[in-house]
Coordinates of C-alpha atoms in Angstrom, one line a residue:
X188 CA -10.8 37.1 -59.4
X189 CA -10.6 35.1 -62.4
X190 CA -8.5 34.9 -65.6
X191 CA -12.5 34.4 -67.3
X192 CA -13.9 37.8 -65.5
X193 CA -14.9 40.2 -68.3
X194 CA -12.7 42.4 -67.3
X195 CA -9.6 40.5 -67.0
X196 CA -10.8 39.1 -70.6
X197 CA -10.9 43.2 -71.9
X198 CA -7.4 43.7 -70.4
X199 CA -5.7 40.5 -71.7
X200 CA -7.0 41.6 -75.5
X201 CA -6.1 45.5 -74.7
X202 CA -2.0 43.8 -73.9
X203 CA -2.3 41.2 -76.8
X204 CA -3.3 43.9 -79.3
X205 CA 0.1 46.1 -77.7
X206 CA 2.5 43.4 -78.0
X207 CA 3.6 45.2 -81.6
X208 CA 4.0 48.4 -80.2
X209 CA 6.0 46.6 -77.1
X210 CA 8.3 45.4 -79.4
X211 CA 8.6 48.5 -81.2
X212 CA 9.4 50.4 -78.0
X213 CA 11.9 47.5 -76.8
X214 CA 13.4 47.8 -80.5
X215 CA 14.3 51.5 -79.5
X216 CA 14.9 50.9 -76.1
X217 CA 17.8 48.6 -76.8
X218 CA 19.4 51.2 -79.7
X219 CA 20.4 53.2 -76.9
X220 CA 24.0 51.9 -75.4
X221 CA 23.0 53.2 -71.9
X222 CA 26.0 51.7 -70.2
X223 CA 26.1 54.7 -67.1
X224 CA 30.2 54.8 -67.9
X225 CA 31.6 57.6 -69.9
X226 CA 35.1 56.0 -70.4
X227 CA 33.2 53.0 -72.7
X228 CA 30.3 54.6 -73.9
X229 CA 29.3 59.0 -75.1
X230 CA 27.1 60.1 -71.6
X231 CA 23.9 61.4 -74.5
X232 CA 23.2 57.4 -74.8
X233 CA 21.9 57.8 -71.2
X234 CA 20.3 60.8 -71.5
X235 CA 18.7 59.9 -74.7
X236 CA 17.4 57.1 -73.2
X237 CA 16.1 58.9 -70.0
X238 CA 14.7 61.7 -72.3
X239 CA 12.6 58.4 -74.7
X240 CA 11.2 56.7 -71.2
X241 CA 10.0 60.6 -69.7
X242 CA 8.1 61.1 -73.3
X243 CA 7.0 57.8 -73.0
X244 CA 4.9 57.8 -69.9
X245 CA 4.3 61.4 -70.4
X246 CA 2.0 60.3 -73.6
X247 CA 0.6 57.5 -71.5
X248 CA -1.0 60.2 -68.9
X249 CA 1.5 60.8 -66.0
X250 CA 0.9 64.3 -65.7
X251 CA 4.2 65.2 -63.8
X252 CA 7.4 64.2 -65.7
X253 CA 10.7 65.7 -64.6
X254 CA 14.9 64.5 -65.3
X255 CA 16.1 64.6 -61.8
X256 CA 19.9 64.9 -61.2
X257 CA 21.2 62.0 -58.5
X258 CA 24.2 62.7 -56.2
X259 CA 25.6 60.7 -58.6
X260 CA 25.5 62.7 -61.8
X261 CA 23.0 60.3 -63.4
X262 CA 19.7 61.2 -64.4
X263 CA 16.6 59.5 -62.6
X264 CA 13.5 59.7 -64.4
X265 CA 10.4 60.6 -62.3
X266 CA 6.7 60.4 -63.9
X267 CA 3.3 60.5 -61.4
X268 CA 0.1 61.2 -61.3
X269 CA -1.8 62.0 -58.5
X270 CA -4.5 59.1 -56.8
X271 CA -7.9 59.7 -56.8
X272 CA -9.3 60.7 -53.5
X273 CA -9.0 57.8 -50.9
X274 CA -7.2 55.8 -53.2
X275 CA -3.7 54.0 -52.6
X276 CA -0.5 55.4 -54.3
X277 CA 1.8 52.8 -56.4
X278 CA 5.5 53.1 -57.5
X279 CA 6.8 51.4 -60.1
X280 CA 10.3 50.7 -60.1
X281 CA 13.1 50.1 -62.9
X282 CA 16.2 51.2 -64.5
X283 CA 17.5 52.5 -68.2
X284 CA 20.9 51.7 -67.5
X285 CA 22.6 48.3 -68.9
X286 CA 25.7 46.4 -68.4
X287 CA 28.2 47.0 -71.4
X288 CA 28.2 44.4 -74.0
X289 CA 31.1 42.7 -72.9
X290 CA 32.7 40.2 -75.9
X291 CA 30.5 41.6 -78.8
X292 CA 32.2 38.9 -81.0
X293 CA 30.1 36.2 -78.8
X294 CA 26.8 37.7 -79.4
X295 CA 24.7 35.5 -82.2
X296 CA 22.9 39.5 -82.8
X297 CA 23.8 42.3 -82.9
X298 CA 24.1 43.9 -79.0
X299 CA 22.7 46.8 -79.5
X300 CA 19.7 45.6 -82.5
X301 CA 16.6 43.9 -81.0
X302 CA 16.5 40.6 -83.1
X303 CA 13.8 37.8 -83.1
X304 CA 15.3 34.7 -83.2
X305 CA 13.6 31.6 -82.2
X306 CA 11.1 33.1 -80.5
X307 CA 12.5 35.2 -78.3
X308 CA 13.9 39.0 -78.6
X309 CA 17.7 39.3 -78.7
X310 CA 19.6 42.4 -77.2
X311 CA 21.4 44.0 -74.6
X312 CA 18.6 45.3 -71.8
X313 CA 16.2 43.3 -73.7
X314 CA 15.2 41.8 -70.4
X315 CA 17.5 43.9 -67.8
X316 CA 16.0 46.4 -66.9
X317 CA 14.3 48.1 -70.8
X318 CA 12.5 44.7 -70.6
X319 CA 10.6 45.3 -67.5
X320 CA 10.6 49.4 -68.4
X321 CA 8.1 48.3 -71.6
X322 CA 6.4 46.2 -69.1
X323 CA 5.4 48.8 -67.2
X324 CA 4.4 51.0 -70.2
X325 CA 2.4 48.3 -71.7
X326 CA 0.3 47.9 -68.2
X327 CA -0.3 51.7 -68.2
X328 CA -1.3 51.9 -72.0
X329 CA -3.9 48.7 -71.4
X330 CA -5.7 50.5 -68.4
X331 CA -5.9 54.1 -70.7
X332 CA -6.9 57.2 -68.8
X333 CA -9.1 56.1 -65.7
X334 CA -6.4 55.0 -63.4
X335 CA -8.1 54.1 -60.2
X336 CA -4.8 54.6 -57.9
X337 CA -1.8 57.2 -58.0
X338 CA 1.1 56.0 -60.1
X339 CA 4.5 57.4 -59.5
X340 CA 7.2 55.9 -62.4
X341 CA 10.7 55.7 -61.4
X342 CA 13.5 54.5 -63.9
X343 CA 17.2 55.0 -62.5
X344 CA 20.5 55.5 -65.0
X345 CA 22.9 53.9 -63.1
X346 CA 21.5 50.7 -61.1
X347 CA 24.3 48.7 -63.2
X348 CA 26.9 50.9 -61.9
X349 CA 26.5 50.4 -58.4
X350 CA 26.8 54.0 -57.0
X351 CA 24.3 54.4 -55.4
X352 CA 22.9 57.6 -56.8
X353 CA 19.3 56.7 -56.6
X354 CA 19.5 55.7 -52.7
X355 CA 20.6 59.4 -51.5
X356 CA 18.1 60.7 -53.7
X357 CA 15.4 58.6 -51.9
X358 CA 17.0 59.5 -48.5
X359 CA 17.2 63.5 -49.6
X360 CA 13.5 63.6 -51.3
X361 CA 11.3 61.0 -48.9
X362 CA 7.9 62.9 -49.9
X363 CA 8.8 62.8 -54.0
X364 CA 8.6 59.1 -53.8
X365 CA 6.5 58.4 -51.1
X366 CA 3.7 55.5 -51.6
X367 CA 1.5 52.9 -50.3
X368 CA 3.0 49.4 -52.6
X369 CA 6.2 49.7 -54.5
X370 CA 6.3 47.4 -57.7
X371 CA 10.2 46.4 -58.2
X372 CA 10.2 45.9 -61.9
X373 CA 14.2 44.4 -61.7
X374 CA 13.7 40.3 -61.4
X375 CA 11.8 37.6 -62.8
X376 CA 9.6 34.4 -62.5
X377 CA 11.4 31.1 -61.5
X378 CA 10.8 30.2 -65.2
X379 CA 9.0 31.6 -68.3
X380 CA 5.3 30.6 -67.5
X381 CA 5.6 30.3 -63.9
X382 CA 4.3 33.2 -61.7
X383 CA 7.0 33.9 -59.3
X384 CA 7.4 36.7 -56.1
X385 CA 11.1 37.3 -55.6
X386 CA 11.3 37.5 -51.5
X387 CA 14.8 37.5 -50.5
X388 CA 17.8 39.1 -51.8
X389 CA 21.0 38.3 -50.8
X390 CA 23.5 41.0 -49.2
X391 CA 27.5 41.0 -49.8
X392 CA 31.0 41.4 -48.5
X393 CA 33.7 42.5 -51.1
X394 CA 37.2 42.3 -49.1
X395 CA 40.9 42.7 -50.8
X396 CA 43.0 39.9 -49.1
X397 CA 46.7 40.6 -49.7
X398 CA 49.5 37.8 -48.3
X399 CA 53.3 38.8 -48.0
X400 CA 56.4 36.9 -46.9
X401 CA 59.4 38.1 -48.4
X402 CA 61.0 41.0 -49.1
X403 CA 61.2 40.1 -52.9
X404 CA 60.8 37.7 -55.5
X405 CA 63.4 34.3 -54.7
X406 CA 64.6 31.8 -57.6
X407 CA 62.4 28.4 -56.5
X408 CA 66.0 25.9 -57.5
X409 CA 67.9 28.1 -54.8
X410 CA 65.1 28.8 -52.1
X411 CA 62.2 27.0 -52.6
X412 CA 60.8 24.4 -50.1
X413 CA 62.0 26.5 -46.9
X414 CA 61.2 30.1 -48.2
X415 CA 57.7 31.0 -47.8
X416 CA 55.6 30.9 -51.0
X417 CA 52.8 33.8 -50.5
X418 CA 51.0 32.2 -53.5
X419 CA 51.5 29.1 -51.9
X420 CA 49.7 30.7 -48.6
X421 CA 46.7 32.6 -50.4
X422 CA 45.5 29.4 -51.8
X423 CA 45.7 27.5 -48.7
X424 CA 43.7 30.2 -46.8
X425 CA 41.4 30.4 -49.2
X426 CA 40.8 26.5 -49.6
X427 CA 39.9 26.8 -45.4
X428 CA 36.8 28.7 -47.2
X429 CA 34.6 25.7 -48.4
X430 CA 34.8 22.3 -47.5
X431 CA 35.4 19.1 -49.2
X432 CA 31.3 18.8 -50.4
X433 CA 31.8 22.7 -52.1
X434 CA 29.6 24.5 -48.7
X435 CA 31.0 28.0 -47.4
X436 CA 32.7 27.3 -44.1
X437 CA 33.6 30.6 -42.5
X438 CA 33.6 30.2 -39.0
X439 CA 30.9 31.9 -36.9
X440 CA 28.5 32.1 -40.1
X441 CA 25.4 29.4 -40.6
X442 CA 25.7 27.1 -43.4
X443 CA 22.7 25.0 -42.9
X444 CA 19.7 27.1 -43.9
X445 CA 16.7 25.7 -45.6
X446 CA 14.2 27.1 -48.2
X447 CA 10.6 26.4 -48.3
X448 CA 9.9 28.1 -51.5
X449 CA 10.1 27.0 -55.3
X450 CA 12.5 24.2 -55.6
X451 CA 15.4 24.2 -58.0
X452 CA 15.7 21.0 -59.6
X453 CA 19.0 20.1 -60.1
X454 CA 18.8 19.0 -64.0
X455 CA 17.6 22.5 -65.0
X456 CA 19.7 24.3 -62.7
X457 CA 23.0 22.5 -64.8
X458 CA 21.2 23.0 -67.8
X459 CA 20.3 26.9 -67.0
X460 CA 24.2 27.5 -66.1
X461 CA 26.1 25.9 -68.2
X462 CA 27.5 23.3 -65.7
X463 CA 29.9 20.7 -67.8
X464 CA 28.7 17.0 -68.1
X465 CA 29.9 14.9 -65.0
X466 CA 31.0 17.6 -63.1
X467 CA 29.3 18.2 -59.6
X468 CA 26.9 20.9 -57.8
X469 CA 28.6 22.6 -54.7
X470 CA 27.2 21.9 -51.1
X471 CA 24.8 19.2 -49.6
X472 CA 22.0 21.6 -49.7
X473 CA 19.1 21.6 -52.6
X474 CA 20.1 24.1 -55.2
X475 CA 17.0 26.6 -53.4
X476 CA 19.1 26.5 -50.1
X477 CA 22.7 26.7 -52.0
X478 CA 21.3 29.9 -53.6
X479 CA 19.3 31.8 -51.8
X480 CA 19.3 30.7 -48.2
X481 CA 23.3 30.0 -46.7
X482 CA 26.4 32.0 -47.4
X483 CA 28.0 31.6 -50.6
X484 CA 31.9 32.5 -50.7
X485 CA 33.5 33.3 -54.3
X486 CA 36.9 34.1 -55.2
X487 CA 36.3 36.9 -58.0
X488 CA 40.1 37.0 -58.6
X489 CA 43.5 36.8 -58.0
X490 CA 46.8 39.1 -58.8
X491 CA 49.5 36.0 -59.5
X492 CA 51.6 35.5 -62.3
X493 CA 50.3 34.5 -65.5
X494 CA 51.3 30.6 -66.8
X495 CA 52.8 32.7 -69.8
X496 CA 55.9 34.8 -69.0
X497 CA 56.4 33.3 -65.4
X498 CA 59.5 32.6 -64.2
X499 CA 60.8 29.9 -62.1
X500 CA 60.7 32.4 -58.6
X501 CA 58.7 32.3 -55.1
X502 CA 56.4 35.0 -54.9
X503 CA 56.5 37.2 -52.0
X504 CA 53.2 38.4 -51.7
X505 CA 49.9 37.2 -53.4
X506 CA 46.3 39.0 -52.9
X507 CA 42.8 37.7 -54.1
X508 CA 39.3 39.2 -54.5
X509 CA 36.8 37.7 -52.4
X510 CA 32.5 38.1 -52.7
X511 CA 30.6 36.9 -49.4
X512 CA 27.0 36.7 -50.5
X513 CA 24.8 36.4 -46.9
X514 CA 20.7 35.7 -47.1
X515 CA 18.6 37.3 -44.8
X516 CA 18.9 36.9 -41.1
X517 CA 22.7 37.7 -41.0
X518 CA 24.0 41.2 -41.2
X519 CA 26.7 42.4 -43.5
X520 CA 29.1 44.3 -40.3
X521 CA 28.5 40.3 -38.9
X522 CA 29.3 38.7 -41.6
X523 CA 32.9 40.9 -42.2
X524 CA 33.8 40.2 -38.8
X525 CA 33.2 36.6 -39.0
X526 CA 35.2 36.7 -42.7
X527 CA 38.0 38.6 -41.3
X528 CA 38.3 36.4 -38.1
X529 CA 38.3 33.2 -40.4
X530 CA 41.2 34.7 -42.7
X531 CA 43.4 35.9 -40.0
X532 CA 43.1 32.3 -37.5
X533 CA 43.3 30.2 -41.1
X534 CA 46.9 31.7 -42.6
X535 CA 50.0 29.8 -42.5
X536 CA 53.4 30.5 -41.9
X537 CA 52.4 33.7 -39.9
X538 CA 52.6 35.7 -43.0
X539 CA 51.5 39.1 -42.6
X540 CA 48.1 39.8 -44.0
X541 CA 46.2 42.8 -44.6
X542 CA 42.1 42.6 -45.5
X543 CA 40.9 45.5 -47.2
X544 CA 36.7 46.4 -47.1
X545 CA 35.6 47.2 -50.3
X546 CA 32.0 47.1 -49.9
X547 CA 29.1 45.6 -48.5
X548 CA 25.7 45.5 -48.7
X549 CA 22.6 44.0 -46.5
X550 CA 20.2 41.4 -47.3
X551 CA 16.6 41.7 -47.8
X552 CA 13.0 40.1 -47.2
X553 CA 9.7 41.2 -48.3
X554 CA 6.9 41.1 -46.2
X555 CA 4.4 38.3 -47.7
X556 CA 0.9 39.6 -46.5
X557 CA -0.7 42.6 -47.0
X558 CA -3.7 44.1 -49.2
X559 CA -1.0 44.7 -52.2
X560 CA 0.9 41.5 -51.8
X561 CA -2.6 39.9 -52.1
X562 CA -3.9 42.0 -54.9
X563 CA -0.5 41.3 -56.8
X564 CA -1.0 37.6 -56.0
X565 CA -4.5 37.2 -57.6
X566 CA -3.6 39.4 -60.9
X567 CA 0.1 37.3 -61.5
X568 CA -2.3 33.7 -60.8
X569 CA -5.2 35.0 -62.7
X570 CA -2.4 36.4 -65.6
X571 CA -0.8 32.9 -65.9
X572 CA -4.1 31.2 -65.1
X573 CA -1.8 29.1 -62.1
X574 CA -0.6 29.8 -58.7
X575 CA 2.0 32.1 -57.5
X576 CA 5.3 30.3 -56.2
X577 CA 8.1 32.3 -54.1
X578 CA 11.9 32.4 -54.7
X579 CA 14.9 34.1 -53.7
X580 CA 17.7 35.8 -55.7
X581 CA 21.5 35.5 -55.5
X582 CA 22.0 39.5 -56.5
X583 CA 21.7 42.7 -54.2
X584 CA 19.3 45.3 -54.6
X585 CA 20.2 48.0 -52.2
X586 CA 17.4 50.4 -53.0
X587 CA 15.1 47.8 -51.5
X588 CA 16.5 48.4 -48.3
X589 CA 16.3 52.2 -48.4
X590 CA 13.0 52.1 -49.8
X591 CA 12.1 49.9 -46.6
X592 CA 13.8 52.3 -44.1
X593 CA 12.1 55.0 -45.8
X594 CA 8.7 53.8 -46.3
X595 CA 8.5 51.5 -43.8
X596 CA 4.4 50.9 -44.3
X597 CA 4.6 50.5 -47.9
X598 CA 4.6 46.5 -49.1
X599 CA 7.6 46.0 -51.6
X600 CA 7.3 43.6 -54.2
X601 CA 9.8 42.4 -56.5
X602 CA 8.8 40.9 -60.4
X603 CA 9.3 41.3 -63.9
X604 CA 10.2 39.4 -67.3
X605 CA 14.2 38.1 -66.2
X606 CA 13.6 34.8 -66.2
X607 CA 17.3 32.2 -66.6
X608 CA 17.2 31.9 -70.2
X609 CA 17.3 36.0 -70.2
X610 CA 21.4 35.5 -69.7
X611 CA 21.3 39.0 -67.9
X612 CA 24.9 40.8 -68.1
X613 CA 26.4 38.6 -70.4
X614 CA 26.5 38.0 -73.9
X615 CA 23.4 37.3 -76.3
X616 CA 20.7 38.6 -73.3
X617 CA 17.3 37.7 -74.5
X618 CA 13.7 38.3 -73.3
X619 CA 10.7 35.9 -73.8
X620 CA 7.9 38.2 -75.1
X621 CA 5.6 36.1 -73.8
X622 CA 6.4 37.2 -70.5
X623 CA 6.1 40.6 -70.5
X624 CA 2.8 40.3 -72.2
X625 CA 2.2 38.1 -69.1
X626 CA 3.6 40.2 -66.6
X627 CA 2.1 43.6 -68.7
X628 CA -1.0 41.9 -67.8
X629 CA -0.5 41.4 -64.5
X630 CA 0.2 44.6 -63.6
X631 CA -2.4 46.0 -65.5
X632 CA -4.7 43.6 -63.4
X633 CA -3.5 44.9 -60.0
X634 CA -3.2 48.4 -60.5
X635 CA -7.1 48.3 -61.4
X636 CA -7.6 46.3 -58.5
X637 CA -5.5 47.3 -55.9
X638 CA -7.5 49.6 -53.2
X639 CA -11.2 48.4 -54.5
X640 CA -13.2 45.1 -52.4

């Protein structure tokens, strides 16, 4: 397969000639303030949004379009259309549901407008997950009517949310979904241009750590230096958690991983985040291995008094919000053992500390051969015109894991158009168009290749 074959040529002019109407359906996409959270935003933005994306692939010729109802409440849309005889069945994979706008004052556009501004399309779930939704729909308007393999479309309403509404569906309704190659249309290449398979995903370990060591609160002139400071004792426990060069050092977890995908050079990495001049990256790994292949440890927060309004008194108890992201190869029920053992031998004075679970979640890998893996390969290098790199991903996608226990023979694949510069969840998220033209192309590539020598 190459990007000069005739027919790659008719599909890439089919997308090109789209790339309005993409816009236009991103443009309405983005209008809708699907944030899955009725105490910020009215529950009809979701369901408007559900109800555009079923009439959307209903008029691109999935024959069978229904608003299922997730143990959740949220609405999962469901679109398919049977495969030819002997022909494989692929599921496409994305979500309606967006992350609220957070500090609309630091958006340079309006959240909720799609804007072109220097080349690329401004908006919240420009790129996360309405992006990738439009990607899809491009690929099936491209290919018209003669689909040569099943398609079944699913777009979830509350992936941001976290409640896992889609995953009991799954587990309730196996045959619904039930496929040969499921297309995850939630990441993105290693960089606009570069054709990128997303293999691992990192898992998680949310834990409450609360420290106490007196009874109440104690005026520091007449106590302090021999009355135990809880605040005092959080941080030290929690500075036992990395070492002096920034790596994760909870005991009884491996910290010395390697990666042997796509490399993260260092320069774009501080550019991509925002790291300040002169200050340092965490950990003696390469950025690849500091990401995506050891444990990363990150205090999400801590309940102390605030520099404004404190008082001059010992605090008697202290608690902190911790994150444990763990890569493939170490389990989640591992992984809060080890956490918990580390806390409990690391902190001081003998105060008394309690560790609350508040989640957790287990890693993933995709499988890297089979006939979809390598159908997907050729379309994404013959797309770009280069070839296919690998990387992993920081994030958590749970459904991969159900969709893998559930379909264990179907190959998963993870893509789409959220490339770094998208700023996913925060403020002023943006899409290249150039990649879901790209990546519209791509798919359209593989799913009329897929199944056929």
């Amino acid at each position: 397969m190459t990007s000069d074959d005739p027919h790659i040529a008719d599909l890439r002019s089919r997308v090109a000639a789209l790339m309005p109407q993409a816009e236009r359906d991103l443009a309405q996409l983005v209008s809708f303030k699907s944030v899955a959270d009725a105490r910020q935003f009215p529950a009809e933005e979701c369901e408007l949004a559900a109800q555009w994306v079923a009439d959307a692939f209903a008029a691109v010729g999935l024959t069978k379009v229904g608003l299922h109802e997730t143990p959740d409440g949220s609405k999962t849309v469901i679109a398919s259309r049977p495969a030819p005889p002997g022909a494989p069945t692929v599921l496409l994979y994305c979500h309606y549901d967006v992350q609220p706008p957070l500090d609309e004052a630091a958006w340079r556009t309006p959240a909720w407008e799609l804007t072109e501004k220097d080349g690329r399309w401004y908006g919240r779930g420009a790129a996360d997950c309405k992006g990738n939704i439009v990607m899809h729909l491009t690929a099936l308007r491209a290919i018209g009517s003669e689909l040569p393999v099943g398609v079944i479309l699913v777009a979830e309403g509350s992936e941001e949310q976290g409640t896992g509404g889609l995953e009991k569906f799954v587990v309730a309704n196996p045959d619904l979904l039930r496929a040969d190659a499921i297309v995850i249309g939630d990441c993105g290449n290693f960089a606009a241009g570069v054709p990128t398979f997303t293999e691992t995903l990192r898992g998680n370990v949310n834990v409450i750590v609360t420290v106490e060591t007196l009874a109440g609160p104690l005026h520091s002139g007449m106590f302090g230096g021999a009355a135990p400071d809880a605040l005092a004792a959080l941080i030290q426990v929690l500075a036992t958690l990395r070492d002096v060069d920034g790596n994760t050092t909870v005991a009884g977890l491996d910290n010395r991983q390697t990666w042997d995908g796509v490399q993260y050079d260092s320069e774009r990495f501080c550019n991509d985040a925002g790291v300040l001049a002169g200050v340092e990256l965490s950990g003696d790994g390469t950025v690849a291995e500091m990401l995506w292949a050891r444990p990363a440890l990150t205090v999400l927060g801590i309940d102390a008094p605030r520099v404004v309004g404190s008082t001059a008194a010992i605090q008697p108890a202290a608690r902190a919000r911790l994150n444990l992201r763990i890569p493939p190869g170490i389990t989640p029920e591992h992984a809060h053992r080890a956490l918990v053992a580390h806390l409990e031998a690391n902190t001081p004075l003998h105060a008394k500390l309690t560790i609350e679970l508040e989640g957790e979640g287990a890693p993933f890998r995709s499988a890297s051969g089979g006939p979809a893996r390598a159908a997907m390969d050729a379309a994404l290098a013959a797309s770009y015109g280069q070839p296919t790199t690998t990387q992993g991903q920081g994030g958590s996608i749970p459904l991969c894991n159900v969709f893998a226990d559930t379909y264990p023979d179907a190959e998963i694949m993870l893509i789409g158009v959220e490339e770094p510069k998208c700023l996913i969840h925060a403020p002023n998220e943006s899409v290249d168009p150039s990649e879901i033209q790209h990546m519209a192309l791509a798919e359209a590539i593989f799913l009329t290749s897929y199944g056929h020598d």
